[in-house]
PDB file of C-alpha atoms in Angstrom:
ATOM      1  CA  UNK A 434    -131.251  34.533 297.472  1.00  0.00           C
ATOM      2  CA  UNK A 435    -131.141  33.676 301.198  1.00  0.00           C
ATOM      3  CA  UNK A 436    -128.664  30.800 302.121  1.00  0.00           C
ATOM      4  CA  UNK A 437    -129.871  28.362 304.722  1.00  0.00           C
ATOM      5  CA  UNK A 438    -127.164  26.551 306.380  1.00  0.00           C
ATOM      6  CA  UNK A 439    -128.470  23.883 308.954  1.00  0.00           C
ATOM      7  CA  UNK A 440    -126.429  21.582 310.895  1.00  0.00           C
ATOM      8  CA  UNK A 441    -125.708  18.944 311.596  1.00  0.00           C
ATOM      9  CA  UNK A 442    -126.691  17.059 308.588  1.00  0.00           C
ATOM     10  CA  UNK A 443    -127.341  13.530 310.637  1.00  0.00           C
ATOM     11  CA  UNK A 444    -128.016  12.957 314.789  1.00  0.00           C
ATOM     12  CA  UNK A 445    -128.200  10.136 316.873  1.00  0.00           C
ATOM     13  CA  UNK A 446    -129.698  10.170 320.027  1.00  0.00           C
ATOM     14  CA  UNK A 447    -131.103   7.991 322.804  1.00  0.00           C
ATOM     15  CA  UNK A 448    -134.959   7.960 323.751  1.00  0.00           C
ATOM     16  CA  UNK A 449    -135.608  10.670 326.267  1.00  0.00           C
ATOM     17  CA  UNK A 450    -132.727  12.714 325.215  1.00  0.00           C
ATOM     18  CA  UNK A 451    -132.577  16.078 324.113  1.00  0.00           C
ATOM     19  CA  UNK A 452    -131.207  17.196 320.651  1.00  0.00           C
ATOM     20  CA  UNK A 453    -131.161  20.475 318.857  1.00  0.00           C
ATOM     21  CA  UNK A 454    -130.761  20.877 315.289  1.00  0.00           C
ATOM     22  CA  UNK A 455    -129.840  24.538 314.664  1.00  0.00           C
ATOM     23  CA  UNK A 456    -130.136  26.810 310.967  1.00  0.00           C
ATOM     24  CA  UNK A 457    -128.251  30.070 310.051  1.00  0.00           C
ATOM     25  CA  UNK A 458    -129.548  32.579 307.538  1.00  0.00           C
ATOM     26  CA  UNK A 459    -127.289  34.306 305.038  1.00  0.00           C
ATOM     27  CA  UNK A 460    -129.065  37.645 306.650  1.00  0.00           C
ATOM     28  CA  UNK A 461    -131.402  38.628 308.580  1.00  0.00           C
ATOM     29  CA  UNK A 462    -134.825  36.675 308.350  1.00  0.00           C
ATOM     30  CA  UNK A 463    -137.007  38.324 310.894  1.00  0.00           C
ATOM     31  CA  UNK A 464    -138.518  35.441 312.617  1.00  0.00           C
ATOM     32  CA  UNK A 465    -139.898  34.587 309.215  1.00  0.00           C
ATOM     33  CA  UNK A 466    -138.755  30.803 309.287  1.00  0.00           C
ATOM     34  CA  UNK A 467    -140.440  27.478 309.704  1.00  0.00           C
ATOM     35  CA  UNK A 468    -139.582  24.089 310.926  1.00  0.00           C
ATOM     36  CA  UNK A 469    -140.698  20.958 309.221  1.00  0.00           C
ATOM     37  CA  UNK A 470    -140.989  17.130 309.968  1.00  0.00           C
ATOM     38  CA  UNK A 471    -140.667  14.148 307.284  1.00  0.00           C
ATOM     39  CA  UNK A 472    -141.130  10.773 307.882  1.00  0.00           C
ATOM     40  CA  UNK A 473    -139.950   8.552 304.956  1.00  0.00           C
ATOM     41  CA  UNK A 474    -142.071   8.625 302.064  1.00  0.00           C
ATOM     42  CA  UNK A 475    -144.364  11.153 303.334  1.00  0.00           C
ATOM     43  CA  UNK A 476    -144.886  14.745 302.874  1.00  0.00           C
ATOM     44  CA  UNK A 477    -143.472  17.502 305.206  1.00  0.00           C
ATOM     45  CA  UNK A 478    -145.464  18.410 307.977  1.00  0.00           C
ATOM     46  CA  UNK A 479    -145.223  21.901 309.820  1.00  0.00           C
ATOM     47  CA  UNK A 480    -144.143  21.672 313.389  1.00  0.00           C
ATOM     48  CA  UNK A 481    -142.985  25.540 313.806  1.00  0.00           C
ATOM     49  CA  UNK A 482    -143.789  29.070 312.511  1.00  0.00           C
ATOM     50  CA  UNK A 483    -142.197  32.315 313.302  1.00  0.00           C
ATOM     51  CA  UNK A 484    -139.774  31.003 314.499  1.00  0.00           C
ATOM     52  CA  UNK A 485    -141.102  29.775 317.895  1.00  0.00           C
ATOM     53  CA  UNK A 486    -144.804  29.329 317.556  1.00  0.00           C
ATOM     54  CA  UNK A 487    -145.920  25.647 317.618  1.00  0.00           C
ATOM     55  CA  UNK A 488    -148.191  24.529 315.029  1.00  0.00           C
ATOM     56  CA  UNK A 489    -151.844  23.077 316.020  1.00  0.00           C
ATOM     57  CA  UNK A 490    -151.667  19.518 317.479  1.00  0.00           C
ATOM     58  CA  UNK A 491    -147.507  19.413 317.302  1.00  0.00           C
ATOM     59  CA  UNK A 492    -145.973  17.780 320.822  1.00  0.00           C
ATOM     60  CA  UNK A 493    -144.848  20.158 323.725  1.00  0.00           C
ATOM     61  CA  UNK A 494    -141.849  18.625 323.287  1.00  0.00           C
ATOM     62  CA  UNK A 495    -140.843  20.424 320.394  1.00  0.00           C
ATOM     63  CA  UNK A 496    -139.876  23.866 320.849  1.00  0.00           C
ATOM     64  CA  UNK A 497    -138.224  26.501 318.292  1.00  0.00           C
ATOM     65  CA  UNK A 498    -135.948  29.555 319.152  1.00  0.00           C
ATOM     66  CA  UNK A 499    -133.902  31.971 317.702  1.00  0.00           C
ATOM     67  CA  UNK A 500    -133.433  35.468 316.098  1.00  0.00           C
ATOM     68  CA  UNK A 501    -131.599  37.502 313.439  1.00  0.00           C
ATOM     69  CA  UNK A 502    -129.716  35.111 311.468  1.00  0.00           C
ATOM     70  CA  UNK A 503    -129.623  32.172 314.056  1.00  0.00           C
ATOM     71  CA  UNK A 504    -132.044  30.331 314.915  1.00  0.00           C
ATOM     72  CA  UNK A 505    -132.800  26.077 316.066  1.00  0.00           C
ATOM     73  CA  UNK A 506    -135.369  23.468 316.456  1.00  0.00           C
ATOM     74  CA  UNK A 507    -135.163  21.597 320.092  1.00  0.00           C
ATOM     75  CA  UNK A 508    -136.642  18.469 320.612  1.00  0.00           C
ATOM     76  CA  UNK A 509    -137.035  17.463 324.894  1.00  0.00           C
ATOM     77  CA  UNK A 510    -137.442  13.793 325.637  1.00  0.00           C
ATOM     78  CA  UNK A 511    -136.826  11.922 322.172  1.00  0.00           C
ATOM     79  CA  UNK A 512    -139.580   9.459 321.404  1.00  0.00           C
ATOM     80  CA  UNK A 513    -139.344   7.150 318.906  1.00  0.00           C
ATOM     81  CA  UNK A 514    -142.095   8.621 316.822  1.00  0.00           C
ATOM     82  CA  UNK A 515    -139.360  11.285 315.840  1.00  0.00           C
ATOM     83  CA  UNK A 516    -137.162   9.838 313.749  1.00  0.00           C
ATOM     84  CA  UNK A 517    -137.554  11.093 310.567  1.00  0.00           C
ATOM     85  CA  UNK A 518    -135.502  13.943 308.197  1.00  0.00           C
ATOM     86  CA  UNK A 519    -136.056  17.454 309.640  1.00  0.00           C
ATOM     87  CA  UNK A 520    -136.034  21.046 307.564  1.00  0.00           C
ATOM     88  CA  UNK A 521    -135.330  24.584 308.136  1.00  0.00           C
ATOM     89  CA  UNK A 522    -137.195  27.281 305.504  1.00  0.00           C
ATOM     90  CA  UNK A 523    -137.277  31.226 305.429  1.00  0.00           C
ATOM     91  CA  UNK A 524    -140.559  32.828 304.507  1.00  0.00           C
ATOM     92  CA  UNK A 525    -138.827  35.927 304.755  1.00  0.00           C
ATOM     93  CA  UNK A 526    -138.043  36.774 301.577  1.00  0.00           C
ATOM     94  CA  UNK A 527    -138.686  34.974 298.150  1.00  0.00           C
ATOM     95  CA  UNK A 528    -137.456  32.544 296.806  1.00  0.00           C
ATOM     96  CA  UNK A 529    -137.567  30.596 299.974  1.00  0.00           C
ATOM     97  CA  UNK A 530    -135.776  28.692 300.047  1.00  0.00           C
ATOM     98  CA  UNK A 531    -134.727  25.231 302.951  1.00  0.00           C
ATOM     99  CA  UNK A 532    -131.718  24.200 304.833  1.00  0.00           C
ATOM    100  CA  UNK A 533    -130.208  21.033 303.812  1.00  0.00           C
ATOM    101  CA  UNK A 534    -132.087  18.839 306.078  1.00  0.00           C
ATOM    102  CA  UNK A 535    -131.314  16.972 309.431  1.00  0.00           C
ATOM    103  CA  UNK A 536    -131.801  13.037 309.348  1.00  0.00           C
ATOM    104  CA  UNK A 537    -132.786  11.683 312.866  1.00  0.00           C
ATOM    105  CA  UNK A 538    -131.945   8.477 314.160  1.00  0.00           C
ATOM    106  CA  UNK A 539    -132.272   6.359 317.481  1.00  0.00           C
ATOM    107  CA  UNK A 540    -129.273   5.352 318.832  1.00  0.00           C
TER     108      UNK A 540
ATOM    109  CA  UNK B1011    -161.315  19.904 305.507  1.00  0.00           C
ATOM    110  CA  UNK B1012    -158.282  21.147 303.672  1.00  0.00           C
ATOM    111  CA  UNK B1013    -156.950  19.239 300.578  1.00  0.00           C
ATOM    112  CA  UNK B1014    -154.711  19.127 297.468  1.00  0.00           C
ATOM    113  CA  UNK B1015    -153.945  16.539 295.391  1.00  0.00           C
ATOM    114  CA  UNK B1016    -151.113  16.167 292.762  1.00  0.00           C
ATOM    115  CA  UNK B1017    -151.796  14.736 289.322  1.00  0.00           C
ATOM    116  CA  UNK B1018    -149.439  14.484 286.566  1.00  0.00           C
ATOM    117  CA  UNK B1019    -147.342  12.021 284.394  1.00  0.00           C
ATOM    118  CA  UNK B1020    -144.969   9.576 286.711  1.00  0.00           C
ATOM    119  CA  UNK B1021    -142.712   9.520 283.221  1.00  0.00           C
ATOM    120  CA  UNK B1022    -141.585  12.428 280.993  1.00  0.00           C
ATOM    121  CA  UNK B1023    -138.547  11.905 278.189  1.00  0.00           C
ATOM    122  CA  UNK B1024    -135.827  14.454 278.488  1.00  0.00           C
ATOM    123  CA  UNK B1025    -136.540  17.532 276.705  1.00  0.00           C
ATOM    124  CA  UNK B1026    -140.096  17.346 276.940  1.00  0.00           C
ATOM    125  CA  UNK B1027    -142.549  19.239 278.793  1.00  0.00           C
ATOM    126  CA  UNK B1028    -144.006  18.458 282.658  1.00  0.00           C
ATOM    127  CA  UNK B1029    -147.679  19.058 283.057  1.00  0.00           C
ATOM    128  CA  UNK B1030    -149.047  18.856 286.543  1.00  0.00           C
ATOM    129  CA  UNK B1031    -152.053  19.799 288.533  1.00  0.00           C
ATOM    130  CA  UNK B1032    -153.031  20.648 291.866  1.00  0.00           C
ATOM    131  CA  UNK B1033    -156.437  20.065 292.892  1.00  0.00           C
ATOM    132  CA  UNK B1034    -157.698  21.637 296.313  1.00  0.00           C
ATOM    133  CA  UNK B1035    -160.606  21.574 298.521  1.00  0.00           C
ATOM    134  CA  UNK B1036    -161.750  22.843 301.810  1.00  0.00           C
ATOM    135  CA  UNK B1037    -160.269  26.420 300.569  1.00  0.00           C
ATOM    136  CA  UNK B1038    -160.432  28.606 297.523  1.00  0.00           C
ATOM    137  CA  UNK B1039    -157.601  29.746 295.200  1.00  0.00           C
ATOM    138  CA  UNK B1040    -159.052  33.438 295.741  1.00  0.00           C
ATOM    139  CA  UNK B1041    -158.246  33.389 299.954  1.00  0.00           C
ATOM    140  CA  UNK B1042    -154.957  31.303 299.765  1.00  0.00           C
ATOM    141  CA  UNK B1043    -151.750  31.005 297.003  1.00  0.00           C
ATOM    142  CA  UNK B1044    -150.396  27.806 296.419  1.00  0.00           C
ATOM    143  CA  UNK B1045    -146.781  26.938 296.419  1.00  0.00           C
ATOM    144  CA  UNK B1046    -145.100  24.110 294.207  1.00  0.00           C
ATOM    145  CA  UNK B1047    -142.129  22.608 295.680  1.00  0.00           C
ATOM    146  CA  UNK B1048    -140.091  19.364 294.531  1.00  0.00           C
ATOM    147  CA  UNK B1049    -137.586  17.504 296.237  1.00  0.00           C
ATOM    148  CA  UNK B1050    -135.329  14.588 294.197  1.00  0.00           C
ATOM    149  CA  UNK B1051    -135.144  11.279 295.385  1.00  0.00           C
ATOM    150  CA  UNK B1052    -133.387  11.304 299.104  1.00  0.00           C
ATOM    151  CA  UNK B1053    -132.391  15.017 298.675  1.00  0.00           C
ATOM    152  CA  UNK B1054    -133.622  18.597 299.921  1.00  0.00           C
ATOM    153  CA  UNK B1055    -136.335  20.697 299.160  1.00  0.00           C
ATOM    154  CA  UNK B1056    -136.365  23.131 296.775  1.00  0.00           C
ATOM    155  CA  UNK B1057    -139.291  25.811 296.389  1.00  0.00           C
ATOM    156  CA  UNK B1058    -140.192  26.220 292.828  1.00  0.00           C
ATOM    157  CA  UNK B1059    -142.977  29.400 292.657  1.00  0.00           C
ATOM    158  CA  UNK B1060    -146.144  30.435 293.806  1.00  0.00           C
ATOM    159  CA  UNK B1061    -149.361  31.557 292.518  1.00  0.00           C
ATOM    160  CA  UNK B1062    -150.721  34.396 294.535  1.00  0.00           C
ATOM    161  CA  UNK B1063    -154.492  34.199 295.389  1.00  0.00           C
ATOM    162  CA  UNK B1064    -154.656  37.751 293.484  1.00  0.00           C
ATOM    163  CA  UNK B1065    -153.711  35.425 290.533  1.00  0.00           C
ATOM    164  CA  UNK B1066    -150.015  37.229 290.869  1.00  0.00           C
ATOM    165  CA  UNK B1067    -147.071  34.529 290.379  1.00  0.00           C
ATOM    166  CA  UNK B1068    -143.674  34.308 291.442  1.00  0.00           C
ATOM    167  CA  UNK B1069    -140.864  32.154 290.236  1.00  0.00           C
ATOM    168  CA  UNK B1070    -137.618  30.589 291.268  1.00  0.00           C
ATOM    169  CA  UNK B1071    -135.094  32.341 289.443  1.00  0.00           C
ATOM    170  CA  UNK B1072    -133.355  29.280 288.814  1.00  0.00           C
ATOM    171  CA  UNK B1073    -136.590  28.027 287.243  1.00  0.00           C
ATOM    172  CA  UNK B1074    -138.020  30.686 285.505  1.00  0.00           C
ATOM    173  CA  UNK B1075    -137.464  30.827 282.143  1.00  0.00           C
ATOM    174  CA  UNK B1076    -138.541  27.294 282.046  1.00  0.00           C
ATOM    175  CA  UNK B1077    -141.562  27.246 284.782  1.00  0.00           C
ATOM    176  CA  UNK B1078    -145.017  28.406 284.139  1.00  0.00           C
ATOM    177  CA  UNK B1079    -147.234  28.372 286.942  1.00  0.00           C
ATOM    178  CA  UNK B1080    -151.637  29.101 286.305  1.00  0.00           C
ATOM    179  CA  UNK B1081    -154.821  28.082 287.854  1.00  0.00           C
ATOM    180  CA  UNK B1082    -158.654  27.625 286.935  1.00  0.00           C
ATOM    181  CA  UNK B1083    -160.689  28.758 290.185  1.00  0.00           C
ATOM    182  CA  UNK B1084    -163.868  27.564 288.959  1.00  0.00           C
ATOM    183  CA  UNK B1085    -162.170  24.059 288.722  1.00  0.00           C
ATOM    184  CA  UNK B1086    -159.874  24.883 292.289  1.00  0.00           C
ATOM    185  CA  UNK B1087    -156.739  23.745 290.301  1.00  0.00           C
ATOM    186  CA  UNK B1088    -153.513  25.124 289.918  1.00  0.00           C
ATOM    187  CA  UNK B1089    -151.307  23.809 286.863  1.00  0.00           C
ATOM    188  CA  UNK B1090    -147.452  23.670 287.165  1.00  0.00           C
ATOM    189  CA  UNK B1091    -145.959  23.273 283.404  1.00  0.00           C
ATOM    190  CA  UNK B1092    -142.351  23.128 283.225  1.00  0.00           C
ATOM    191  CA  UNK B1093    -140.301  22.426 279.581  1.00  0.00           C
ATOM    192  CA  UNK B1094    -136.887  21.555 278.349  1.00  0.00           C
ATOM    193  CA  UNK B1095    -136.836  18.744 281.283  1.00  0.00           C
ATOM    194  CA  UNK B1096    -133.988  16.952 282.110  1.00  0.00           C
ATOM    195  CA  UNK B1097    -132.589  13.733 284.481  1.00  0.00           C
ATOM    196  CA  UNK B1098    -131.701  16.072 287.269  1.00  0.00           C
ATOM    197  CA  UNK B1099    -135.488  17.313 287.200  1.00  0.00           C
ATOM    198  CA  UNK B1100    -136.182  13.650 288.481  1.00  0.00           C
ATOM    199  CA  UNK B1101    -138.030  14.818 291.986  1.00  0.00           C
ATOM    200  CA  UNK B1102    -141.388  14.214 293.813  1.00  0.00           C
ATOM    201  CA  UNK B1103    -142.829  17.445 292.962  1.00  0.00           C
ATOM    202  CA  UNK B1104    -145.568  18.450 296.013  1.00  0.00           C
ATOM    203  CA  UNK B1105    -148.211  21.606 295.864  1.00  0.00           C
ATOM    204  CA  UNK B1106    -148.664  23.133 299.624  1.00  0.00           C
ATOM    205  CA  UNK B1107    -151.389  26.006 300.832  1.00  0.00           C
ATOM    206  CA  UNK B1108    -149.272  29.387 301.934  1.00  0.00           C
ATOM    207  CA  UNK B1109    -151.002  31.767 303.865  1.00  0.00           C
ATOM    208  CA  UNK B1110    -150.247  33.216 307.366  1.00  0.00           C
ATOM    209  CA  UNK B1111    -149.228  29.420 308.346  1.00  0.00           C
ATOM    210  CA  UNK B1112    -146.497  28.625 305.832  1.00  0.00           C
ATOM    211  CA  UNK B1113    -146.986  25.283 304.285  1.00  0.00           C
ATOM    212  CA  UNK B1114    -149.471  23.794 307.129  1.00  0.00           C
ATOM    213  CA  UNK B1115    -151.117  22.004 304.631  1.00  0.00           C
ATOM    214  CA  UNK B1116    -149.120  19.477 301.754  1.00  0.00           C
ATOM    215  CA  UNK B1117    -150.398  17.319 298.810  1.00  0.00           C
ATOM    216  CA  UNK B1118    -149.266  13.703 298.920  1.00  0.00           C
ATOM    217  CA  UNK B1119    -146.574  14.275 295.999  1.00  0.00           C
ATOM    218  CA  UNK B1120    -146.226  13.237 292.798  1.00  0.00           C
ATOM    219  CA  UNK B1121    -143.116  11.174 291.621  1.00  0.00           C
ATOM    220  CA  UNK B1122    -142.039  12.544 288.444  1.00  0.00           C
ATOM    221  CA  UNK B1123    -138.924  10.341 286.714  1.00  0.00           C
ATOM    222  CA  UNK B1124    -137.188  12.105 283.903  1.00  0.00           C
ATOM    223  CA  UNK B1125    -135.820   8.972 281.735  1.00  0.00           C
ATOM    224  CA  UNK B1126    -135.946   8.055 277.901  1.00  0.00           C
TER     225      UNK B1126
END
């Protein structure tokens, strides 16, 4: 199985900063990985594909990038509308399988 | 408008069997597979298998020999049965549409709790 490993496992940021929440694959996933909000008792929603293709009504502000095995999530100007737990997942290969998770806070 | 919709037992005793359904809308179960994925209370997410809009499924190893996954088209449900359940099977358990957009679209969850 592919290992995600995503880091770091909790942020804290101001408003209008930038953060970056990054994931490594275990091998080579081929842009085949995905990027996921969730907001506290709801459902994950997709904010990246491909690795760098933003999803249908997600904020400019959220950008992904990456290659190979390495690859991260970059969100410009924090709002306060992003707080929430974010996730990492290869479509690569089955099983995917998800990074740990990234839990976003306002500082 | 895309849908699915969990449905299931919020209790199960250990050892018993999880039934749950996945009812969809706004697409049909011969253009798109369907994914089941859980996630335990204030943990990760773990993908659990997928049934293939071919009707071709595809486990989680770690699942398998304990995870059944099968669908009715005519109905647009997909049925996730899973035996020999235990505490540590305690998770919200959510069906999600693959396709060329991975997991665009999610079902609200169902909490399943795993407790005599």
């Amino acid at each position: 199985d592919i290992q995600m490993t995503q880091s770091p496992a909790s942020l804290s940021a101001s408003l209008g900063e930038t953060v970056t929440i990054e994931c490594r694959a275990s091998e080579d996933i081929y842009n085949g990985l995905a990027w996921y909000q969730q907001k506290p008792g709801k459902s994950p929603q997709l904010l990246i594909y491909n690795a760098n293709s933003l999803h249908t009504g997600v904020p400019s502000r959220f950008s992904g990038s990456g290659s190979g095995t390495q690859y991260s999530l970059k969100i410009n100007s924090l709002q306060s509308e992003d707080v929430a737990s974010y996730f990492c997942q290869q479509y690569y290969d089955y099983p995917f399988t998800f990074g740990s998770g990234t839990k976003l806070e306002i500082k | 408008q895309v849908q699915l919709k969990e449905s299931g037992p919020g209790l199960v005793q250990p050892s018993q069997t999880l039934s749950l359904t996945c009812t969809v809308s706004g697409f049909s179960l011969m253009d798109y597979s369907v994914h089941w994925v859980r996630q335990p209370p204030g943990k990760g997410l773990e993908w659990m298998g997928r049934m293939k809009y071919d009707g071709d499924t595809y486990y989680n190893s770690a699942l398998k020999s304990r995870l059944s996954i099968s669908r009715d088209t005519s109905k647009s449900q997909v049925f996730l049965k899973m035996n020999s359940l235990q505490t540590e099977d305690t998770a919200i358990y959510y069906c999600t549409r693959g396709g060329q957009l991975p997991f665009a679209y999610w079902g609200q969850g169902t909490l399943v709790t795993v407790s005599s």
